[in-house]
Amino acid sequence: MSQTNKAAITAVGGYVPETKLTNFDLEKMVDTNDEWIRTRTGISERRILREPGKASSDMGARAVEEILRKKNLDPLEIDCIICATVTPDMIFPATANIIGDKIGAKNAFGFDLGAACSGFLFALHTGASFIESGRYKKIIVVGVDKMSSIIDYTDRATCIIFGDGAGAVLLEPSKDEDGFQDAILKSDGSGREYLHIKAGGSLKPATVESVLAKEHYAFQDGQPVFKFAVKGMADVSAELLEKHNLTGDDIAWLVPHQANLRIIDATANRMNLPKEKVMINIQKYGNTTAATIPLCLWEWESKLNKGDNLILAAFGGGFTWGAAWIKWAY
Ligand code: UT7
């Protein structure tokens, strides 16, 4: 029997574009206001990738390059790149492959993983399982979305929420028992009616009519998504704690998907966690879909200590949701 290892995150990288789109900018574009957006979502501004010719792979590559620099890692050593995104550069090939090309990861295989806002969590679980199998030693997991490429900036139901960004982690075999401990992941495809893009897939290929009807933009029926998200993210986080006999006192940090501050608060309350233990940067970046969780890890990296218990939790389109427990490894 081959020896199995735990998988540990050993480095984090991130990238957000420089251009800010503030609530006050949005006030000039749609019928909304700063007060409504802040009180209903917690968002004040978000970042937008404006440069022509730049796509998700460019942000993802920047996040991975930071990891290469920090770890002095030769890209030829990377075994695999898993890219969680709903805004790939193209329908195919995979954005993971394009990131691999841009960073020089000539020996890596790669693929994209589509689980919307839970994408990073699902990809992290997949990458950790690859390491645990003993087959691979260095896996890059990227969460990236250029949401501005699928947002209708005349639709106040969506344009106030989303932003662009990328985060990435390096997974390696853990030297001890720290690292990825467990995850509970869930999907329910019946939720697709509330959050989706109508056209551009095999169900409804692009036509002049679909473009004119704005069917290539993200559609969200916010209220039902909100209700499912509050329950789904809180329930699964509590379930994971109970499964391992953990309480809020054992947890150093909750790392929640940043969709809405009210959903984050509900999850933290259910876990009996004070606000000081919750990573929140939604006010600066909005909802960057697959990038929210790694961007939190990126921003809080210097405050994390070896052995800290982290609960990562997400809810997103699909519906997809889940929670993961990791013991920080450095
Ligand atoms: O990350 C993927 C998963 N996505 C989520 O988790 C998002 C979940 N949903 C949400 O976060 C919230 O539903 C939204 C932030 C999208 C909307 O907040 P809400 O509290 O559910 O608002 P609502 O749709 O119930 O609308 C409340 C009121 C309505 O006016 P009346 O009917 O009460 O007079 C809306 O017309 O707010 C109005 N409204 C707005 N007003 C100003 C809706 N959108 C806006 C807006 N600006 N952008």
Short mmCIF file of C-alpha atoms and ligand atoms in Angstrom, two decimals:
data_model
loop_
_atom_site.label_atom_id
_atom_site.label_comp_id
_atom_site.label_asym_id
_atom_site.label_seq_id
_atom_site.Cartn_x
_atom_site.Cartn_y
_atom_site.Cartn_z
CA MET A 1 0.00 0.00 0.00
CA SER A 2 1.37 3.41 -0.92
CA GLN A 3 1.68 5.96 1.85
CA THR A 4 -0.94 8.69 1.72
CA ASN A 5 -0.15 12.27 2.60
CA LYS A 6 -2.23 15.16 3.69
CA ALA A 7 -2.22 18.06 1.24
CA ALA A 8 -1.10 21.46 2.50
CA ILE A 9 -1.41 24.93 1.08
CA THR A 10 2.19 26.14 1.08
CA ALA A 11 1.83 29.51 -0.68
CA VAL A 12 -0.85 31.97 -1.77
CA GLY A 13 -0.88 34.53 -4.59
CA GLY A 14 -3.44 37.06 -5.68
CA TYR A 15 -4.21 39.73 -8.21
CA VAL A 16 -6.84 42.44 -8.49
CA PRO A 17 -6.98 44.94 -11.36
CA GLU A 18 -6.24 48.58 -10.53
CA THR A 19 -9.44 50.15 -11.88
CA LYS A 20 -12.08 50.68 -9.19
CA LEU A 21 -15.80 50.84 -9.89
CA THR A 22 -17.37 52.54 -6.87
CA ASN A 23 -20.99 52.66 -5.72
CA PHE A 24 -20.94 56.33 -6.70
CA ASP A 25 -19.87 55.40 -10.24
CA LEU A 26 -22.79 52.93 -10.38
CA GLU A 27 -25.22 55.64 -9.19
CA LYS A 28 -24.51 57.36 -12.52
CA MET A 29 -25.13 54.16 -14.53
CA VAL A 30 -28.27 52.59 -13.02
CA ASP A 31 -31.07 53.50 -10.60
CA THR A 32 -29.27 52.68 -7.35
CA ASN A 33 -27.46 54.41 -4.53
CA ASP A 34 -24.43 53.91 -2.31
CA GLU A 35 -26.52 53.54 0.86
CA TRP A 36 -28.71 50.76 -0.61
CA ILE A 37 -25.74 48.82 -1.95
CA ARG A 38 -23.76 49.08 1.31
CA THR A 39 -26.63 48.14 3.60
CA ARG A 40 -27.97 45.31 1.39
CA THR A 41 -24.63 43.80 0.35
CA GLY A 42 -21.71 45.35 2.27
CA ILE A 43 -20.01 46.39 -0.98
CA SER A 44 -18.48 49.85 -1.52
CA GLU A 45 -16.36 49.23 -4.61
CA ARG A 46 -15.12 46.47 -6.90
CA ARG A 47 -12.20 46.06 -9.31
CA ILE A 48 -12.63 45.86 -13.08
CA LEU A 49 -10.15 44.53 -15.65
CA ARG A 50 -10.42 47.24 -18.26
CA GLU A 51 -7.38 46.68 -20.50
CA PRO A 52 -8.43 45.46 -23.94
CA GLY A 53 -7.12 42.00 -24.79
CA LYS A 54 -6.79 40.98 -21.13
CA ALA A 55 -8.78 38.06 -19.78
CA SER A 56 -9.15 35.70 -16.83
CA SER A 57 -5.92 33.90 -17.73
CA ASP A 58 -3.93 37.15 -17.36
CA MET A 59 -5.21 37.68 -13.81
CA GLY A 60 -4.73 33.99 -12.99
CA ALA A 61 -1.17 34.06 -14.34
CA ARG A 62 -0.35 37.12 -12.19
CA ALA A 63 -1.59 35.32 -9.07
CA VAL A 64 0.46 32.19 -9.88
CA GLU A 65 3.57 34.26 -10.70
CA GLU A 66 3.44 35.64 -7.16
CA ILE A 67 3.58 32.07 -5.83
CA LEU A 68 6.53 31.25 -8.12
CA ARG A 69 8.39 34.31 -6.81
CA LYS A 70 7.61 33.67 -3.15
CA LYS A 71 8.61 30.01 -3.29
CA ASN A 72 11.41 30.45 -5.82
CA LEU A 73 9.58 27.68 -7.67
CA ASP A 74 10.56 26.56 -11.17
CA PRO A 75 7.29 26.38 -13.19
CA LEU A 76 8.58 23.15 -14.77
CA GLU A 77 8.03 21.48 -11.37
CA ILE A 78 4.26 22.07 -11.42
CA ASP A 79 2.33 18.82 -12.04
CA CYS A 80 -1.14 20.21 -12.57
CA ILE A 81 -3.11 23.46 -12.77
CA ILE A 82 -6.80 23.43 -11.84
CA CYS A 83 -8.60 26.63 -12.70
CA ALA A 84 -12.01 27.36 -11.19
CA THR A 85 -13.84 29.90 -13.31
CA VAL A 86 -17.15 30.72 -14.99
CA THR A 87 -15.48 33.29 -17.22
CA PRO A 88 -12.91 31.27 -19.18
CA ASP A 89 -10.93 33.15 -21.84
CA MET A 90 -12.75 31.03 -24.45
CA ILE A 91 -15.25 28.15 -24.28
CA PHE A 92 -12.24 25.99 -25.07
CA PRO A 93 -9.34 25.41 -24.58
CA ALA A 94 -9.29 25.50 -20.80
CA THR A 95 -8.08 28.69 -19.13
CA ALA A 96 -5.84 26.47 -16.96
CA ASN A 97 -3.90 25.58 -20.11
CA ILE A 98 -3.56 29.22 -21.12
CA ILE A 99 -2.33 30.13 -17.61
CA GLY A 100 0.15 27.22 -17.87
CA ASP A 101 1.42 28.58 -21.17
CA LYS A 102 1.76 32.12 -19.79
CA ILE A 103 3.76 31.02 -16.73
CA GLY A 104 5.86 28.40 -18.51
CA ALA A 105 4.45 25.30 -16.76
CA LYS A 106 5.48 23.07 -19.64
CA ASN A 107 5.22 19.81 -17.68
CA ALA A 108 1.78 20.41 -16.16
CA PHE A 109 -1.58 19.14 -17.28
CA GLY A 110 -4.52 21.37 -16.56
CA PHE A 111 -8.25 21.69 -16.69
CA ASP A 112 -11.02 24.10 -15.74
CA LEU A 113 -13.59 23.39 -13.10
CA GLY A 114 -17.01 25.05 -13.23
CA ALA A 115 -18.80 25.34 -9.92
CA ALA A 116 -19.43 29.11 -9.97
CA CYS A 117 -18.90 30.74 -6.57
CA SER A 118 -18.01 27.37 -4.99
CA GLY A 119 -15.48 26.72 -7.73
CA PHE A 120 -12.36 27.36 -5.65
CA LEU A 121 -13.62 25.09 -2.86
CA PHE A 122 -14.41 22.27 -5.30
CA ALA A 123 -11.05 22.74 -7.06
CA LEU A 124 -9.16 22.80 -3.75
CA HIS A 125 -10.81 19.53 -2.74
CA THR A 126 -9.91 18.01 -6.13
CA GLY A 127 -6.30 19.22 -5.94
CA ALA A 128 -5.94 18.01 -2.34
CA SER A 129 -7.23 14.57 -3.37
CA PHE A 130 -4.60 14.43 -6.16
CA ILE A 131 -1.87 15.11 -3.59
CA GLU A 132 -3.35 12.65 -1.08
CA SER A 133 -3.30 9.97 -3.79
CA GLY A 134 0.48 10.23 -3.74
CA ARG A 135 0.63 10.71 -7.53
CA TYR A 136 1.42 14.42 -7.60
CA LYS A 137 3.64 16.74 -5.59
CA LYS A 138 2.84 20.25 -6.78
CA ILE A 139 -0.63 21.37 -7.75
CA ILE A 140 -1.71 24.92 -8.47
CA VAL A 141 -5.35 25.76 -7.75
CA VAL A 142 -6.56 29.05 -9.24
CA GLY A 143 -9.86 30.80 -8.62
CA VAL A 144 -10.39 33.57 -11.15
CA ASP A 145 -13.26 35.45 -12.69
CA LYS A 146 -13.57 38.42 -14.98
CA MET A 147 -17.21 38.93 -14.04
CA SER A 148 -17.26 42.28 -15.87
CA SER A 149 -17.20 40.27 -19.11
CA ILE A 150 -20.64 38.74 -18.38
CA ILE A 151 -22.35 41.60 -16.53
CA ASP A 152 -24.95 43.89 -18.04
CA TYR A 153 -24.11 47.33 -16.65
CA THR A 154 -27.72 48.44 -17.18
CA ASP A 155 -29.02 45.66 -14.86
CA ARG A 156 -28.94 46.87 -11.25
CA ALA A 157 -29.78 43.37 -9.99
CA THR A 158 -26.30 42.14 -10.93
CA CYS A 159 -23.95 45.02 -11.78
CA ILE A 160 -23.72 46.24 -8.19
CA ILE A 161 -22.52 42.89 -6.90
CA PHE A 162 -19.74 41.51 -9.06
CA GLY A 163 -16.07 42.36 -9.61
CA ASP A 164 -12.92 40.92 -11.18
CA GLY A 165 -9.95 39.21 -9.51
CA ALA A 166 -7.82 36.10 -9.11
CA GLY A 167 -6.32 34.09 -6.29
CA ALA A 168 -4.16 30.98 -6.34
CA VAL A 169 -2.63 28.48 -3.94
CA LEU A 170 0.14 25.92 -4.19
CA LEU A 171 -0.72 22.47 -2.80
CA GLU A 172 2.08 20.13 -1.73
CA PRO A 173 2.30 17.03 0.47
CA SER A 174 2.13 18.13 4.10
CA LYS A 175 5.19 17.55 6.28
CA ASP A 176 2.92 16.68 9.23
CA GLU A 177 -0.77 16.37 10.00
CA ASP A 178 -1.55 20.00 9.09
CA GLY A 179 -3.22 20.79 5.78
CA PHE A 180 -6.51 19.81 4.18
CA GLN A 181 -8.61 17.85 6.70
CA ASP A 182 -12.08 17.37 5.23
CA ALA A 183 -14.81 18.93 3.12
CA ILE A 184 -18.54 18.58 2.60
CA LEU A 185 -19.53 19.65 -0.91
CA LYS A 186 -23.03 19.76 -2.40
CA SER A 187 -24.74 20.46 -5.73
CA ASP A 188 -28.39 20.91 -6.67
CA GLY A 189 -28.95 21.52 -10.38
CA SER A 190 -32.59 22.50 -9.83
CA GLY A 191 -31.25 25.85 -8.60
CA ARG A 192 -30.08 26.75 -12.11
CA GLU A 193 -33.24 28.71 -12.87
CA TYR A 194 -32.27 31.41 -10.35
CA LEU A 195 -28.70 32.08 -11.47
CA HIS A 196 -27.40 31.36 -14.97
CA ILE A 197 -26.46 32.65 -18.41
CA LYS A 198 -29.26 31.85 -20.84
CA ALA A 199 -27.41 31.66 -24.15
CA GLY A 200 -24.01 30.80 -25.57
CA GLY A 201 -24.01 27.17 -24.47
CA SER A 202 -25.16 24.08 -26.35
CA LEU A 203 -28.76 24.62 -25.19
CA LYS A 204 -29.01 28.00 -26.90
CA PRO A 205 -26.05 28.82 -29.14
CA ALA A 206 -25.33 32.47 -29.86
CA THR A 207 -27.51 34.19 -32.43
CA VAL A 208 -28.07 37.82 -33.33
CA GLU A 209 -31.37 37.55 -31.41
CA SER A 210 -29.71 36.15 -28.28
CA VAL A 211 -27.22 39.02 -28.29
CA LEU A 212 -29.93 41.63 -28.78
CA ALA A 213 -31.97 40.03 -25.98
CA LYS A 214 -28.89 40.33 -23.69
CA GLU A 215 -28.96 36.61 -23.02
CA HIS A 216 -25.17 36.34 -22.77
CA TYR A 217 -25.10 38.24 -19.50
CA ALA A 218 -25.45 36.71 -16.03
CA PHE A 219 -29.05 36.52 -14.85
CA GLN A 220 -29.81 36.40 -11.14
CA ASP A 221 -33.10 36.25 -9.26
CA GLY A 222 -31.48 37.56 -6.09
CA GLN A 223 -34.05 36.82 -3.38
CA PRO A 224 -34.33 33.03 -3.81
CA VAL A 225 -30.56 32.79 -4.23
CA PHE A 226 -30.15 34.77 -1.02
CA LYS A 227 -32.50 32.45 0.89
CA PHE A 228 -30.80 29.28 -0.35
CA ALA A 229 -27.35 30.80 0.28
CA VAL A 230 -28.04 31.82 3.89
CA LYS A 231 -29.32 28.35 4.72
CA GLY A 232 -26.89 26.36 2.54
CA MET A 233 -23.65 28.03 3.64
CA ALA A 234 -24.58 28.12 7.35
CA ASP A 235 -25.95 24.55 7.42
CA VAL A 236 -22.96 22.96 5.70
CA SER A 237 -20.47 24.86 7.87
CA ALA A 238 -22.28 23.75 11.04
CA GLU A 239 -22.47 20.18 9.69
CA LEU A 240 -18.70 20.12 9.15
CA LEU A 241 -18.04 21.39 12.69
CA GLU A 242 -20.40 18.80 14.20
CA LYS A 243 -18.89 15.99 12.14
CA HIS A 244 -15.49 16.69 13.70
CA ASN A 245 -16.68 17.73 17.19
CA LEU A 246 -15.40 21.25 16.64
CA THR A 247 -16.93 24.39 18.14
CA GLY A 248 -16.52 28.05 17.27
CA ASP A 249 -13.78 28.27 19.92
CA ASP A 250 -11.63 25.80 17.95
CA ILE A 251 -11.82 27.88 14.78
CA ALA A 252 -9.24 30.61 14.14
CA TRP A 253 -10.81 31.91 10.93
CA LEU A 254 -13.94 31.58 8.83
CA VAL A 255 -13.05 32.22 5.19
CA PRO A 256 -16.42 32.78 3.54
CA HIS A 257 -17.32 33.36 -0.08
CA GLN A 258 -17.95 37.09 -0.39
CA ALA A 259 -21.40 37.34 -1.98
CA ASN A 260 -23.28 39.38 0.57
CA LEU A 261 -22.27 40.55 4.04
CA ARG A 262 -25.63 39.38 5.41
CA ILE A 263 -24.96 35.81 4.21
CA ILE A 264 -21.49 35.94 5.80
CA ASP A 265 -22.95 37.22 9.10
CA ALA A 266 -25.58 34.44 9.15
CA THR A 267 -22.88 31.78 8.66
CA ALA A 268 -20.63 33.26 11.36
CA ASN A 269 -23.55 33.47 13.82
CA ARG A 270 -24.51 29.86 13.19
CA MET A 271 -20.92 28.84 13.99
CA ASN A 272 -20.81 31.06 17.12
CA LEU A 273 -17.90 33.00 15.67
CA PRO A 274 -17.23 36.65 16.55
CA LYS A 275 -16.67 39.05 13.64
CA GLU A 276 -12.94 39.29 14.49
CA LYS A 277 -12.54 35.70 13.28
CA VAL A 278 -14.20 36.27 9.90
CA MET A 279 -12.27 37.31 6.80
CA ILE A 280 -14.25 40.05 5.06
CA ASN A 281 -13.06 42.10 2.09
CA ILE A 282 -16.35 42.30 0.17
CA GLN A 283 -16.37 46.08 0.71
CA LYS A 284 -13.29 46.44 -1.55
CA TYR A 285 -13.73 43.74 -4.18
CA GLY A 286 -17.43 42.79 -4.31
CA ASN A 287 -18.23 39.26 -5.43
CA THR A 288 -15.36 37.96 -7.58
CA THR A 289 -17.04 34.51 -7.82
CA ALA A 290 -14.27 31.83 -7.81
CA ALA A 291 -11.66 34.31 -6.57
CA THR A 292 -13.23 35.44 -3.29
CA ILE A 293 -11.84 32.73 -0.98
CA PRO A 294 -8.24 32.68 -2.30
CA LEU A 295 -8.23 36.51 -2.29
CA CYS A 296 -9.11 36.39 1.43
CA LEU A 297 -6.31 33.88 2.09
CA TRP A 298 -3.97 36.16 0.11
CA GLU A 299 -4.88 39.22 2.11
CA TRP A 300 -4.79 37.49 5.52
CA GLU A 301 -1.74 35.29 4.83
CA SER A 302 0.58 37.22 7.18
CA LYS A 303 -1.92 36.89 10.07
CA LEU A 304 -2.24 33.09 9.77
CA ASN A 305 -0.29 30.79 12.07
CA LYS A 306 0.72 27.17 11.66
CA GLY A 307 -1.96 24.88 13.05
CA ASP A 308 -4.78 27.46 12.79
CA ASN A 309 -8.14 25.84 12.03
CA LEU A 310 -9.78 27.49 9.04
CA ILE A 311 -13.27 26.83 7.71
CA LEU A 312 -13.70 27.79 4.06
CA ALA A 313 -17.36 28.10 3.05
CA ALA A 314 -19.13 28.98 -0.18
CA PHE A 315 -22.47 29.07 -1.95
CA GLY A 316 -23.01 29.76 -5.62
CA GLY A 317 -24.72 29.23 -8.92
CA GLY A 318 -25.71 25.70 -9.80
CA PHE A 319 -26.60 25.59 -6.95
CA THR A 320 -23.27 24.55 -5.52
CA TRP A 321 -22.15 24.92 -1.93
CA GLY A 322 -19.86 23.48 0.66
CA ALA A 323 -17.36 23.91 3.45
CA ALA A 324 -13.79 22.73 3.94
CA TRP A 325 -11.69 22.43 7.10
CA ILE A 326 -7.97 23.06 6.77
CA LYS A 327 -5.22 23.32 9.34
CA TRP A 328 -2.92 26.11 8.15
CA ALA A 329 0.49 24.60 7.45
CA TYR A 330 2.92 27.55 7.75
O1 UT7 B 1 -22.37 34.51 -5.24
C1 UT7 B 1 -23.35 33.76 -5.89
C2 UT7 B 1 -24.57 33.67 -5.13
N1 UT7 B 1 -25.22 34.95 -5.09
C3 UT7 B 1 -25.65 35.43 -3.96
O2 UT7 B 1 -25.41 34.85 -2.92
C4 UT7 B 1 -26.47 36.68 -4.02
C5 UT7 B 1 -27.72 36.51 -3.18
N2 UT7 B 1 -28.65 37.62 -3.27
C6 UT7 B 1 -28.39 38.83 -2.73
O3 UT7 B 1 -27.31 39.08 -2.25
C7 UT7 B 1 -29.54 39.82 -2.67
O4 UT7 B 1 -30.74 39.18 -3.03
C8 UT7 B 1 -29.33 41.06 -3.57
C9 UT7 B 1 -28.21 41.91 -3.04
C10 UT7 B 1 -29.06 40.64 -5.00
C11 UT7 B 1 -30.60 41.92 -3.53
O5 UT7 B 1 -30.91 42.26 -2.21
P1 UT7 B 1 -32.36 42.00 -1.62
O6 UT7 B 1 -32.35 42.47 -0.24
O7 UT7 B 1 -32.74 40.57 -1.87
O8 UT7 B 1 -33.23 42.98 -2.50
P2 UT7 B 1 -34.58 42.67 -3.28
O9 UT7 B 1 -34.30 42.09 -4.59
O10 UT7 B 1 -35.55 41.98 -2.36
O11 UT7 B 1 -35.12 44.13 -3.48
C12 UT7 B 1 -35.52 44.98 -2.36
C13 UT7 B 1 -35.89 46.36 -2.88
C14 UT7 B 1 -36.87 46.30 -4.07
O12 UT7 B 1 -37.69 47.48 -3.99
P3 UT7 B 1 -39.17 47.39 -3.36
O13 UT7 B 1 -39.91 46.42 -4.20
O14 UT7 B 1 -38.97 46.93 -1.94
O15 UT7 B 1 -39.64 48.80 -3.46
C15 UT7 B 1 -35.97 46.42 -5.27
O16 UT7 B 1 -36.64 46.96 -6.39
O17 UT7 B 1 -34.72 47.02 -3.39
C16 UT7 B 1 -34.91 47.36 -4.77
N3 UT7 B 1 -33.61 47.16 -5.45
C17 UT7 B 1 -32.67 48.09 -5.55
N4 UT7 B 1 -32.62 49.36 -5.12
C18 UT7 B 1 -31.49 50.07 -5.36
C19 UT7 B 1 -33.16 46.02 -6.04
N5 UT7 B 1 -31.90 46.21 -6.51
C20 UT7 B 1 -31.60 47.49 -6.21
C21 UT7 B 1 -30.44 48.27 -6.44
N6 UT7 B 1 -30.44 49.55 -6.00
N7 UT7 B 1 -29.34 47.78 -7.07
#
